[in-house]
Amino acid sequence: MFWDKKTETLDRKQMTSIQTERLQDLAQRVCAAVPFYQEFFSKGGVKPEGIKSIEDLQRLPFLSKHNLRDTYPFGLFCRPLKDVVEIHSSSGTTGKPVVVGYTRQDLDLWASVMARTLCCGGVTEKDVVQNAYGYGLFTGGLGLHYGAQKIGASVLPISGGNSKRQIMLMQDFGTDVLCCTPSYSLCLAEIAEEMGVDIKSLKLRVAFLGAEPWSDSMRAEIEKKLNIMTLDIYGLTEIIGPGVASECEYKDGLHINEDYFFPEIINPDTGEVLPYGEEGELVITTLTKEAFPVIRFRTRDITVLNPEPCKCGRTLVRMRRVGGRTDDMLIIRGVNVFPSQIEDVLVKIDGVSPHYLIVVDRKGTMDDVEVRVEVSEGNLFDEIKRFEALERKIKNELESVLGISTRIKLMEPHSVERSMGKAIRVQDKRKLKGN
Ligand code: DLL
């Protein structure tokens, strides 16, 4: 199902022409509004009127999170506050948070791209959409909310948490669609089980899961436990929130709404732009946003672009599911390790549940990794031999995938902290020690 079939199925030439026109307009707008961007263009040796094609974008520098922090809170807004009708902000675990603003037209754009997202999973006005993304400064709650309302679905703005109530509403209101983080969807499945509710027998049909990486094996687990289709949705505060890209029912990459969000892939070390099919860091330019447009924003997310039209009919370029960020890669004894690789191994092993925490520390001069993972319910081993065998199995499989050895700590069910939003998967104690 499409929200805007004409745009979602444009051929490449038409798409490029729209993107070029919008980029030319964007260049004029940002330079007229903000001195920062005038300097930004001079650094690239280009004048706004010098932008003749979408490739000219490559002449400009990159924008990073630092630039946004340095101009905190409103320094990069291209519209006066009187035109801004909503403000969101990222959590900002280190330093000042990033602040983004939306004009009325930006909110319309947001609702439209979210409507496209939800249409990818066949949502209609007849559906009850339970929105368990956090409402507030986080963009997940309101983003999904606007999209579902635009379609005309009935939205339940329950936000994250209140898990027993979530299950009760699913039963009583006949929820068709669930929106939340992948980790919270598993938490809900667990709560339903504790309540004696057979979540598989509910009306729930599809879930739109995103805001954090989740492996293919985690997805298989969620689909099995909830008996639903899951779609991966991607976005970030700096660009708009959710609504940047979404999977369709073929689940073969996420369609980027590239008529609004122009993607590039770069080598994160050199900044060189990479061709389609090569893995690198995703960089995005918002082509039409008014209050808070960004040019060549470095997302830190690692992916690959695929321009082939999809079986669903969409021609929008697809990005591979994001497994990690350039800044969440752990370097353990010189080896690069992504938490998602560890998750992938854990979820495939019988006898453990998909709740885990990776604790990294430094003992003397050696990096030390402890993987804490819960054993599955009903798997409380009284027999020490079985316990040790399971530990050994996990350790060996991790070692064969990662190429490093880890320590395994099997935990009792429910002892790893649950999250109602983004799950915390890594505790890197080396950072606290400043090394
Ligand atoms: O997480 C926006 C969002 C809300 C997306 C609801 C999807 C659903 P931020 O809090 O700014 O915004 O975090 C953005 O989260 O750069 C990625 O590293 C990660 N991320 C978001 N979606 C996915 C995904 C929202 N589907 C950061 N897969 C991004 C993997 C994701 N990582």
XYZ file of N, CA and C and ligand atoms in Angstrom, residues 90 133 138-140 144 209-214 232-238 241-242 254 299 301 322-323 325 422, ligand 1:
116
model
N 17.224 15.892 21.458
C 17.763 14.552 21.718
C 18.185 14.503 23.173
N 5.816 4.416 21.720
C 7.062 5.214 21.727
C 6.855 6.338 22.731
N 11.477 13.440 22.986
C 11.858 12.368 22.051
C 10.874 12.406 20.871
N 11.418 12.198 19.669
C 10.576 12.366 18.470
C 9.688 11.158 18.150
N 9.968 10.017 18.790
C 9.239 8.790 18.441
C 7.733 8.913 18.636
N 5.108 9.202 15.190
C 4.166 8.129 14.842
C 2.731 8.627 14.985
N 8.913 -1.034 14.364
C 9.936 -1.030 15.400
C 11.184 -0.307 14.925
N 11.730 0.515 15.784
C 12.941 1.245 15.413
C 13.497 2.006 16.585
N 14.357 2.963 16.283
C 15.027 3.832 17.263
C 16.262 3.194 17.886
N 16.497 1.901 17.593
C 17.693 1.223 18.092
C 17.984 0.053 17.156
N 19.233 -0.411 17.122
C 19.533 -1.559 16.256
C 18.887 -2.827 16.813
N 18.481 -3.692 15.922
C 17.973 -5.016 16.336
C 18.339 -6.004 15.242
N 10.964 -2.498 10.136
C 12.018 -1.674 10.724
C 11.840 -0.236 10.245
N 11.811 0.700 11.166
C 11.702 2.117 10.773
C 12.882 2.886 11.343
N 13.368 3.820 10.535
C 14.622 4.496 10.893
C 14.449 6.017 10.830
N 15.110 6.681 11.728
C 15.138 8.142 11.675
C 15.977 8.681 12.803
N 16.179 9.985 12.813
C 16.932 10.608 13.902
C 16.483 12.043 14.104
N 16.615 12.485 15.338
C 16.146 13.807 15.735
C 16.635 14.894 14.788
N 17.925 14.872 14.473
C 18.524 15.962 13.686
C 17.891 16.086 12.301
N 13.244 13.016 12.997
C 12.716 12.000 13.925
C 12.453 10.766 13.081
N 11.503 9.896 13.483
C 11.169 8.769 12.612
C 10.582 9.333 11.324
N 15.453 -0.543 3.790
C 14.481 0.496 4.170
C 14.427 1.569 3.090
N 25.433 11.142 10.171
C 24.567 10.447 11.130
C 25.336 9.521 12.068
N 25.666 6.533 11.486
C 25.097 5.204 11.262
C 25.745 4.555 10.050
N 20.322 -0.785 9.878
C 21.494 -0.266 10.588
C 21.833 -1.204 11.751
N 23.043 -1.761 11.704
C 23.450 -2.674 12.778
C 24.285 -1.955 13.820
N 26.652 2.011 14.828
C 27.109 3.365 14.541
C 28.626 3.393 14.610
N 14.735 2.992 24.377
C 15.944 2.391 23.824
C 16.639 1.566 24.913
O 15.425 7.283 17.569
C 14.004 8.501 16.049
C 13.124 7.311 15.904
C 12.030 7.175 16.717
C 13.383 6.361 14.930
C 11.174 6.100 16.564
C 12.556 5.274 14.770
C 11.454 5.150 15.594
P 17.196 9.652 18.047
O 16.805 9.451 19.456
O 17.779 10.954 17.641
O 15.961 9.454 17.097
O 18.207 8.489 17.685
C 18.698 8.347 16.399
O 18.982 5.966 16.731
O 21.141 7.727 14.505
C 20.458 5.422 14.987
O 21.749 5.263 15.534
C 19.426 4.861 15.948
N 18.293 4.314 15.197
C 17.118 4.898 14.895
N 16.332 4.034 14.203
C 17.051 2.894 14.049
C 16.821 1.635 13.414
C 15.185 8.319 16.983
N 15.669 1.344 12.823
C 19.641 7.173 16.315
N 17.821 0.725 13.449
C 20.081 6.887 14.907
C 19.003 0.983 14.047
C 18.308 3.078 14.673
N 19.263 2.129 14.669
